[in-house]
PDB file of C-alpha atoms in Angstrom:
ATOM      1  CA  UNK M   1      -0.259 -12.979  15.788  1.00  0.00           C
ATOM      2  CA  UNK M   2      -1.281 -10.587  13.327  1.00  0.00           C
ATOM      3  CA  UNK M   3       0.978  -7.745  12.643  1.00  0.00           C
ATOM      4  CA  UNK M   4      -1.591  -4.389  11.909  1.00  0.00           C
ATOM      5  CA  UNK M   5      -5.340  -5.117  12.795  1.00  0.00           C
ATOM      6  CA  UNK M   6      -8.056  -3.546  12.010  1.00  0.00           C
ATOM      7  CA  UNK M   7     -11.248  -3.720  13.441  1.00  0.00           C
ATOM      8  CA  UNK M   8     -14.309  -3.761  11.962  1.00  0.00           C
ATOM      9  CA  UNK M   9     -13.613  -5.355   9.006  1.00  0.00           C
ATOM     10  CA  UNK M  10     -16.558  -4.703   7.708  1.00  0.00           C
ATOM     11  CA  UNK M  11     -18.794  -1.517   8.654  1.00  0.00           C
ATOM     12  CA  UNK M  12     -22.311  -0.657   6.698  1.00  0.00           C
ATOM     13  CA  UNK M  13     -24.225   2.359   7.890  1.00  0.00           C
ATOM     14  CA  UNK M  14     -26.158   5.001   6.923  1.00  0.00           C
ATOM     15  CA  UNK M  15     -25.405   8.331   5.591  1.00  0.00           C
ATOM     16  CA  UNK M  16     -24.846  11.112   8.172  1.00  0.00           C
ATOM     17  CA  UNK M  17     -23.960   8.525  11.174  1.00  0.00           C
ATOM     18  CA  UNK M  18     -20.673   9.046  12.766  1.00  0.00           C
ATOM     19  CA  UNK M  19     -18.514   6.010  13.087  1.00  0.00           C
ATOM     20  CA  UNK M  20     -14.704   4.955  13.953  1.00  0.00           C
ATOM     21  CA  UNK M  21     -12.562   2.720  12.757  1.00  0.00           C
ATOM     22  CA  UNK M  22      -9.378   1.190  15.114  1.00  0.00           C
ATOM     23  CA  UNK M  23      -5.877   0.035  14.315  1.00  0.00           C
ATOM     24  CA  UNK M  24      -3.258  -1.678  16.181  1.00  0.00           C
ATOM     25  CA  UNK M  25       0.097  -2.672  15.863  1.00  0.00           C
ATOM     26  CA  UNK M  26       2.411  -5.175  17.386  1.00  0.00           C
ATOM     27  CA  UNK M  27       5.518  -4.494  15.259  1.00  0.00           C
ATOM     28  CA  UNK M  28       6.451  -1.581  18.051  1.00  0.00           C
ATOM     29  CA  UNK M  29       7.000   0.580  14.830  1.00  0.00           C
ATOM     30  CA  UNK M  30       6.601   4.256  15.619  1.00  0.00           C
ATOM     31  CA  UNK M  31       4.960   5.503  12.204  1.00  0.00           C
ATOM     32  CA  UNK M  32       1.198   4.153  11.491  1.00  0.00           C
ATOM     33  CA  UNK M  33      -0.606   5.426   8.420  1.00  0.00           C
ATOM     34  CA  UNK M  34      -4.143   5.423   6.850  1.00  0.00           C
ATOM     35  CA  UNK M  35      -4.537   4.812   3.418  1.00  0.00           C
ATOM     36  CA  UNK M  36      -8.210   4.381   1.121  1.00  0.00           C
ATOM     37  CA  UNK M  37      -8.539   2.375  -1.502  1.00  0.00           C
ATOM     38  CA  UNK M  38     -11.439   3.390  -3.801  1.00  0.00           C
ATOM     39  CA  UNK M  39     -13.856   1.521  -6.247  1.00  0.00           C
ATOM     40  CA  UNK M  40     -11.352   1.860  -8.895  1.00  0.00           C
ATOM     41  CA  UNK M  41      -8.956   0.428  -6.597  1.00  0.00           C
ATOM     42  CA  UNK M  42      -6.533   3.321  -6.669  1.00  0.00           C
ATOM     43  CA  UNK M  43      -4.729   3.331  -2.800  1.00  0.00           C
ATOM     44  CA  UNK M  44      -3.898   7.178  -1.463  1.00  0.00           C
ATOM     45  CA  UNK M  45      -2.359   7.737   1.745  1.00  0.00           C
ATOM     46  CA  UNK M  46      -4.420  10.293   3.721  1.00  0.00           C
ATOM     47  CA  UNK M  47      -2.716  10.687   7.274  1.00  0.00           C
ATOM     48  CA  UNK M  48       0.507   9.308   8.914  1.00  0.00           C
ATOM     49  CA  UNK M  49       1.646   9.505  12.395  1.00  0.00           C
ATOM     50  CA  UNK M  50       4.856   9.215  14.015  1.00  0.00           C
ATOM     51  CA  UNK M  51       4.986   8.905  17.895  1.00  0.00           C
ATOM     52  CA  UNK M  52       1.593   9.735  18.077  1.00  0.00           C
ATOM     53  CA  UNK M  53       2.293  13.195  15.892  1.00  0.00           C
ATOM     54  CA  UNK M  54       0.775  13.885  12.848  1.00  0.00           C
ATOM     55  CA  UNK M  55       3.424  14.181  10.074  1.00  0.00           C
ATOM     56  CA  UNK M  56       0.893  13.332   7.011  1.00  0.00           C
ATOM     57  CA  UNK M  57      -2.253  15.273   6.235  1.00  0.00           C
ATOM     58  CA  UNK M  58      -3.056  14.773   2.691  1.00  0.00           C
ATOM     59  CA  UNK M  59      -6.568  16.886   0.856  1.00  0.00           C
ATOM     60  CA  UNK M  60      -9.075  14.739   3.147  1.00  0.00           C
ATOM     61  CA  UNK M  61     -11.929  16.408   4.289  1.00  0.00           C
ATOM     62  CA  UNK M  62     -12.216  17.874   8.027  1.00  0.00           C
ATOM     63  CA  UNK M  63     -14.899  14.881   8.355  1.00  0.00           C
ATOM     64  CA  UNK M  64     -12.378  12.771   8.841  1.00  0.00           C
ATOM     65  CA  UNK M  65     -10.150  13.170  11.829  1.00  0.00           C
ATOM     66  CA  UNK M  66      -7.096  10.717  13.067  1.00  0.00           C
ATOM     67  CA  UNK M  67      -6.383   9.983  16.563  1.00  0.00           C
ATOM     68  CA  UNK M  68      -3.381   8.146  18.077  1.00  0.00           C
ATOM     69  CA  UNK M  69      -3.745   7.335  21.740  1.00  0.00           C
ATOM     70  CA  UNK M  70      -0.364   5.821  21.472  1.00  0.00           C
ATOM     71  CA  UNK M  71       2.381   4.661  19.068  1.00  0.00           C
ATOM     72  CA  UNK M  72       0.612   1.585  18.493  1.00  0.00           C
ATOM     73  CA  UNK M  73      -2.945   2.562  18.068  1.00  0.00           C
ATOM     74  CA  UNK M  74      -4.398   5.169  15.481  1.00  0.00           C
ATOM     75  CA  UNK M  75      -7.525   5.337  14.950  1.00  0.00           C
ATOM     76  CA  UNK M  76      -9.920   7.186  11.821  1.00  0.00           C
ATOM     77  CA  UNK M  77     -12.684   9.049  13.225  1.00  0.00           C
ATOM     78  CA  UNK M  78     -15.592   9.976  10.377  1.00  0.00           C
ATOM     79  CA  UNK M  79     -18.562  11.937  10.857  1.00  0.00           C
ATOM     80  CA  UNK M  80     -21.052  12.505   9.046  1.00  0.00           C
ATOM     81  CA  UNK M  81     -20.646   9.864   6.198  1.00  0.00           C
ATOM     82  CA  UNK M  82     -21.526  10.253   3.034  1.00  0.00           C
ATOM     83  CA  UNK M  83     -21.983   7.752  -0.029  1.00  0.00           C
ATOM     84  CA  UNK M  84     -18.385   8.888  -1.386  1.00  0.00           C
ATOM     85  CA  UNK M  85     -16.800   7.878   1.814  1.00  0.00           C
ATOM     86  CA  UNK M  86     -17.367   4.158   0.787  1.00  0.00           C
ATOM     87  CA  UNK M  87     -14.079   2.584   0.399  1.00  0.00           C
ATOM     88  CA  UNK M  88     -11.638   0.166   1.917  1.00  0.00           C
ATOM     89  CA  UNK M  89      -9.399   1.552   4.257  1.00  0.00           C
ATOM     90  CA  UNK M  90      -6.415   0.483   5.326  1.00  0.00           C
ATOM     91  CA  UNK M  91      -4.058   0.919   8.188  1.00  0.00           C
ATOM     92  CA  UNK M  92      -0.081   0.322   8.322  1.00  0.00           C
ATOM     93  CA  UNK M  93       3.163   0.864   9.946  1.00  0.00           C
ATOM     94  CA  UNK M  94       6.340   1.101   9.558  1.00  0.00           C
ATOM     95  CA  UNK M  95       9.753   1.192  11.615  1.00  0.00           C
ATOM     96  CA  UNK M  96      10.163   5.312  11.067  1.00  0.00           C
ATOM     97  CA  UNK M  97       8.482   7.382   8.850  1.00  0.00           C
ATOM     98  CA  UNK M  98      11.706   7.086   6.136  1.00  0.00           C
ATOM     99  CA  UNK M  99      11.367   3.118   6.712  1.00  0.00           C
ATOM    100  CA  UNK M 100      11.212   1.705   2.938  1.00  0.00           C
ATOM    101  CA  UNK M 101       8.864  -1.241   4.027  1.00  0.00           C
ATOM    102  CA  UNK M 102       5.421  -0.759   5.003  1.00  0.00           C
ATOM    103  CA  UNK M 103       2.758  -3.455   6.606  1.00  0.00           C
ATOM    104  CA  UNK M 104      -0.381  -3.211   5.753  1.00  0.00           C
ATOM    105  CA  UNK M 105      -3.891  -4.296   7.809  1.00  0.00           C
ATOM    106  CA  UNK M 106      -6.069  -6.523   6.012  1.00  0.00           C
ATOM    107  CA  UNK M 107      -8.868  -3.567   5.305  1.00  0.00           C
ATOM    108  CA  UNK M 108     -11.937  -2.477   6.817  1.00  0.00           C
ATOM    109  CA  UNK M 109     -14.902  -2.084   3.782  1.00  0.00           C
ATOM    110  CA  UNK M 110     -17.363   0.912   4.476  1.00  0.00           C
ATOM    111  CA  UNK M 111     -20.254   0.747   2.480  1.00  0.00           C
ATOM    112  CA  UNK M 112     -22.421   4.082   3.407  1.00  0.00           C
ATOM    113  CA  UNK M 113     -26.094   3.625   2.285  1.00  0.00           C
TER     114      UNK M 113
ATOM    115  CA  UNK Z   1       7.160  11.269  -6.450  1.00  0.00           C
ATOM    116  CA  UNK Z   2       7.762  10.784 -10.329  1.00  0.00           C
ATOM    117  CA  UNK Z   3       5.093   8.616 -11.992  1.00  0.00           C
ATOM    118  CA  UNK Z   4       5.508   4.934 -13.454  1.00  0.00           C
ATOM    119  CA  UNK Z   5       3.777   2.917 -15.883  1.00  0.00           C
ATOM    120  CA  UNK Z   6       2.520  -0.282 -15.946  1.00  0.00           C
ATOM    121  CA  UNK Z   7       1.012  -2.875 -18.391  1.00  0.00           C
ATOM    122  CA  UNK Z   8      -2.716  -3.452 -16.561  1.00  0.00           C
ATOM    123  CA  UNK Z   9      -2.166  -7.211 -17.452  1.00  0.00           C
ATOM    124  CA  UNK Z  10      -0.002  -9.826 -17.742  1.00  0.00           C
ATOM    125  CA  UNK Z  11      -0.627 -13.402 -17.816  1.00  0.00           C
ATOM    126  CA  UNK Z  12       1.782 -16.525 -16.783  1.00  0.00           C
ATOM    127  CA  UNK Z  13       2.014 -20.025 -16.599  1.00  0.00           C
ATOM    128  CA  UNK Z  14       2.790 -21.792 -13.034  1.00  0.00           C
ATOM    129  CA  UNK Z  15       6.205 -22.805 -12.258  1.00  0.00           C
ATOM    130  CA  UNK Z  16       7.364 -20.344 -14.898  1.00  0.00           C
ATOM    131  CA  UNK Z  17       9.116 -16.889 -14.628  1.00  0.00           C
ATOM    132  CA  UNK Z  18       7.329 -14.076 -14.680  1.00  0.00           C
ATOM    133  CA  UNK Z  19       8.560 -10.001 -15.675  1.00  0.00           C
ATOM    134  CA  UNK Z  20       6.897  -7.543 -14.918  1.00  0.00           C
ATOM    135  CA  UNK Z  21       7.980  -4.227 -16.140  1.00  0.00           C
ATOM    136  CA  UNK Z  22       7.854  -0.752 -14.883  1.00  0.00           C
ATOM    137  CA  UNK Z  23       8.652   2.283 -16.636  1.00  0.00           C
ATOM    138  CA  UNK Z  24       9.545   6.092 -14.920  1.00  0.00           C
ATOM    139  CA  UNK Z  25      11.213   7.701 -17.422  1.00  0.00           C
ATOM    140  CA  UNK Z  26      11.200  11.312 -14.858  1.00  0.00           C
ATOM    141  CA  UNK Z  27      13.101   9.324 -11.719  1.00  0.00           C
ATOM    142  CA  UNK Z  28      14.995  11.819 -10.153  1.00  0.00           C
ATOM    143  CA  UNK Z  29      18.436  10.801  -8.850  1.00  0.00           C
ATOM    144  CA  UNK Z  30      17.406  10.401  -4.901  1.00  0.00           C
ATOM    145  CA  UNK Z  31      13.825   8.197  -5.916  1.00  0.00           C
ATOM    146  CA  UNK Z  32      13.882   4.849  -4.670  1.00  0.00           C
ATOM    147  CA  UNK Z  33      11.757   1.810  -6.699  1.00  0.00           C
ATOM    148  CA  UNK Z  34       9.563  -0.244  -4.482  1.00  0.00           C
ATOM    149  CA  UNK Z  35       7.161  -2.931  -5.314  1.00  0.00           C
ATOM    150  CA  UNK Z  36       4.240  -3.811  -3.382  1.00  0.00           C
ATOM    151  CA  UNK Z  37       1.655  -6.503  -4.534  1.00  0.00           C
ATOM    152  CA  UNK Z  38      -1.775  -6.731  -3.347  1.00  0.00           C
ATOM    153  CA  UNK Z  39      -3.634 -10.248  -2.924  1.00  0.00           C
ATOM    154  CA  UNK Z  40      -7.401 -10.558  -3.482  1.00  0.00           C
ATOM    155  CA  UNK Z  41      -9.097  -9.114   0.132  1.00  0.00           C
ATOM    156  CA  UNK Z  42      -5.946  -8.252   1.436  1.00  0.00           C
ATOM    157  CA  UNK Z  43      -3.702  -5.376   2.401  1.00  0.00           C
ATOM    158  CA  UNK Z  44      -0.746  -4.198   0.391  1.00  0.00           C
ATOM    159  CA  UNK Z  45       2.325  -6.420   0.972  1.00  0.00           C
ATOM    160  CA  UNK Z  46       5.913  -5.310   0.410  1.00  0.00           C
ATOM    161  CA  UNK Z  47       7.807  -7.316  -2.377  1.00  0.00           C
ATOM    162  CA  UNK Z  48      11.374  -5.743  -2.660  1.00  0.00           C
ATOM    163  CA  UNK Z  49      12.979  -2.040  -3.363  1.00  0.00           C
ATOM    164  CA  UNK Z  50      16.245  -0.762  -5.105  1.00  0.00           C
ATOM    165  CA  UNK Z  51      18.072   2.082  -5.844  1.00  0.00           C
ATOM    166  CA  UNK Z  52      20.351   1.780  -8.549  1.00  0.00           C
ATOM    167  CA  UNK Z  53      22.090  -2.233  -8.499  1.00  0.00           C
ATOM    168  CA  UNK Z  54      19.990  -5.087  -9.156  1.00  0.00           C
ATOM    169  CA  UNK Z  55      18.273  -7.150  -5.965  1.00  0.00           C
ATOM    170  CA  UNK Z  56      17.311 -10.012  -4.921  1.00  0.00           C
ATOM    171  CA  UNK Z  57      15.393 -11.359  -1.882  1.00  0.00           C
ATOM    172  CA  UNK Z  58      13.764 -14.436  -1.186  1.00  0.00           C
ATOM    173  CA  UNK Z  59       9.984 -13.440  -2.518  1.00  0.00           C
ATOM    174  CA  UNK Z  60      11.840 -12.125  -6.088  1.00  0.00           C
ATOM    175  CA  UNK Z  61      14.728  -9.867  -7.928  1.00  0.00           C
ATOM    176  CA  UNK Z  62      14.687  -6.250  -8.831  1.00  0.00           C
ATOM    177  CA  UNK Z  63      16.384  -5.756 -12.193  1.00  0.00           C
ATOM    178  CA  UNK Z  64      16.790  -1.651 -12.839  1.00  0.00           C
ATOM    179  CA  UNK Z  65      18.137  -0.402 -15.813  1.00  0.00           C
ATOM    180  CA  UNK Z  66      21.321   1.327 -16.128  1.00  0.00           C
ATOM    181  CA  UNK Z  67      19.519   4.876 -16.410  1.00  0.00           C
ATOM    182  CA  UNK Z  68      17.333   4.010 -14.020  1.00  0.00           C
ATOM    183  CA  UNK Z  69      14.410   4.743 -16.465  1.00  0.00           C
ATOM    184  CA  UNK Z  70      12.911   1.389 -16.032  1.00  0.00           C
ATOM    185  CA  UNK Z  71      12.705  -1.439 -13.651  1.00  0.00           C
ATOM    186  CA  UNK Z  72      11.756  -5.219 -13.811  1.00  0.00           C
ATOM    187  CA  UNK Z  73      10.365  -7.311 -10.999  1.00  0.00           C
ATOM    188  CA  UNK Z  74      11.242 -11.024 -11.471  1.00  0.00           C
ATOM    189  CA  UNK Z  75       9.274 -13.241 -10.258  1.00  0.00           C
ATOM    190  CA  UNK Z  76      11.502 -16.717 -10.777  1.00  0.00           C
ATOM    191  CA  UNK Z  77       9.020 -19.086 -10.518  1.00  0.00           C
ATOM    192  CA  UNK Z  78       5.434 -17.761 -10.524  1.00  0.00           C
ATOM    193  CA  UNK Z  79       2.858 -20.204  -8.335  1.00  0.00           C
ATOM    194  CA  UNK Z  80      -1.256 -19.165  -8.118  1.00  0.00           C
ATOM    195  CA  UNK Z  81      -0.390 -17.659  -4.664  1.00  0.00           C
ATOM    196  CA  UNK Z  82       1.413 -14.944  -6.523  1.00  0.00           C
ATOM    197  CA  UNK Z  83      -2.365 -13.862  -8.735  1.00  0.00           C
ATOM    198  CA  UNK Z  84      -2.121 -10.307  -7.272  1.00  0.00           C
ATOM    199  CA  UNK Z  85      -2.008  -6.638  -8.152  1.00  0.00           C
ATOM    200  CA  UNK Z  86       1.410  -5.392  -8.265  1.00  0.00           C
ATOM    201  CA  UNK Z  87       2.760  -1.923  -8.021  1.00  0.00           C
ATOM    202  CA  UNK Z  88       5.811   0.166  -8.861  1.00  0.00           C
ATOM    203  CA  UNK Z  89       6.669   2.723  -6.500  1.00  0.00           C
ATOM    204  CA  UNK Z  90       8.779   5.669  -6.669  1.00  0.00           C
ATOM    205  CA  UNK Z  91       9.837   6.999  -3.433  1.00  0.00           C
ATOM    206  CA  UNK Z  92      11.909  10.007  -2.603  1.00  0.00           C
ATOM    207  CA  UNK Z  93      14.209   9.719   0.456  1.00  0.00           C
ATOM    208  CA  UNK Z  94      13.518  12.900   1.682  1.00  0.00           C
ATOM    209  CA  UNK Z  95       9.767  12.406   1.240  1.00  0.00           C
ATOM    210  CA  UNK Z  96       7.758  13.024   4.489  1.00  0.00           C
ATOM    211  CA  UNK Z  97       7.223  10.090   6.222  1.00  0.00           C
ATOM    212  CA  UNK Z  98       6.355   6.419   3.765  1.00  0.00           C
ATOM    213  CA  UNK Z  99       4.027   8.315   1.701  1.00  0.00           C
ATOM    214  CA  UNK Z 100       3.530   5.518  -0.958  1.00  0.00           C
ATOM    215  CA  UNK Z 101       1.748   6.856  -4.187  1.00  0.00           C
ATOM    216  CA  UNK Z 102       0.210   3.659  -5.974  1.00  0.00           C
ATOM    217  CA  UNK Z 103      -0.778   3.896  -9.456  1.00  0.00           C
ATOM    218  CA  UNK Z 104      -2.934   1.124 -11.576  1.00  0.00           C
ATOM    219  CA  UNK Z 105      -0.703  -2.026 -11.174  1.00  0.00           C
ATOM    220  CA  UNK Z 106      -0.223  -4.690 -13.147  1.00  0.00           C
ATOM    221  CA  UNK Z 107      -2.781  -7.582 -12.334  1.00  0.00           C
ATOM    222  CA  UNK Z 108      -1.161 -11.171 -12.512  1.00  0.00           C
ATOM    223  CA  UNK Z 109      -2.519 -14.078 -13.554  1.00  0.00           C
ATOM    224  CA  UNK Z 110      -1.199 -17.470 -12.981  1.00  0.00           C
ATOM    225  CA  UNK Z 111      -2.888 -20.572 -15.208  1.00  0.00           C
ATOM    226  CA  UNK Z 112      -1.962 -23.957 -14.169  1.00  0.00           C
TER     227      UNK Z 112
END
């Protein structure tokens, strides 16, 4: 059973498309995050959730917009991608939003062409 | 969070140990040290965290220096599963919510 999934895991599409990646976890953990990991592989959180409330909004651009249907789910809504938006994002939970261990999705890679 | 510092590279043998060192010399008194590592393809995984006494769990030990301006994750006996990224976290406990700031990492290799 995998812990945080992530689906697509891949996603290629074209610049100014709209497109939504999902994110579920089985752990029953009430915080879920998003982080993106860039070319130059540097990982920075951008939103976090805690019982479906957003507690983490980091500098990301009104393009990109979470939504958490319930604790286990939160999904990243982007619209109107641009090149810059390709990345690898990943999801994760933890316990609580103090919890000092995180899990972490396997990724979903956006390339925007 | 307080920055740390991190040699981009280190190399080991297998069945060897393996140090990896971790400097943040502006840790405040409250910031916790966390490792993650991060496998080829894969998510961040969580190695092992400390405060101020030394660590240990099965995956590896957390040695931190008495003024807490340094840290050392020790791996005891490195195998090629454990080729990954892996970064030293600082992490202040009243931080909003697990807001993990990863630097550069040090990238492990393992040679037979």
């Amino acid at each position: 059973d995998t812990a945080v999934s992530q689906t697509p895991k891949y996603l290629v599409t074209q610049m100014g498309n709209d497109k939504s990646i999902k994110c579920e976890q089985n752990l029953g953990h009430d915080t879920m995050y998003w982080y993106k990991q860039d070319s130059k592989k540097f990982l920075k959180i951008m939103f976090s959730y805690n019982n479906k409330e957003l507690i983490i909004n980091e500098t990301v651009p009104n393009r990109f917009s979470p939504k958490s249907p319930d604790k286990a789910h939160l999904n990243l809504h982007i619209n109107s991608l641009e090149l810059g938006d390709s990345a690898v994002y990943f999801c994760a939970s933890s316990p609580g939003p103090a919890s000092t261990e995180a899990f972490f999705g396997q990724g979903t890679r956006l390339t925007v062409v | 969070d307080a920055k740390t510092t991190q040699p981009n590279s280190m190399e080991s043998n297998e069945e060897e140990p393996v140090h990896l060192p971790c400097n943040h010399s502006t840790i405040s008194g409250t910031d916790y040290i966390h490792w993650y590592r991060q496998l080829p393809s894969q998510g961040p995984e969580y190695v092992i965290h400390g405060l101020t006494s030394n660590v240990n769990n099965r995956m590896a030990s957390l040695a931190i220096a008495e003024d807490r301006k340094s840290s050392t994750l020790i791996l005891h006996r490195a195998t090629l599963r454990d080729a990954a990224v892996y970064y030293c976290i600082l992490r202040g406990i009243t931080g909003g919510g697990n807001k993990l700031t990863f630097g550069t990492g040090t990238q492990l290799k393992v040679e037979l």
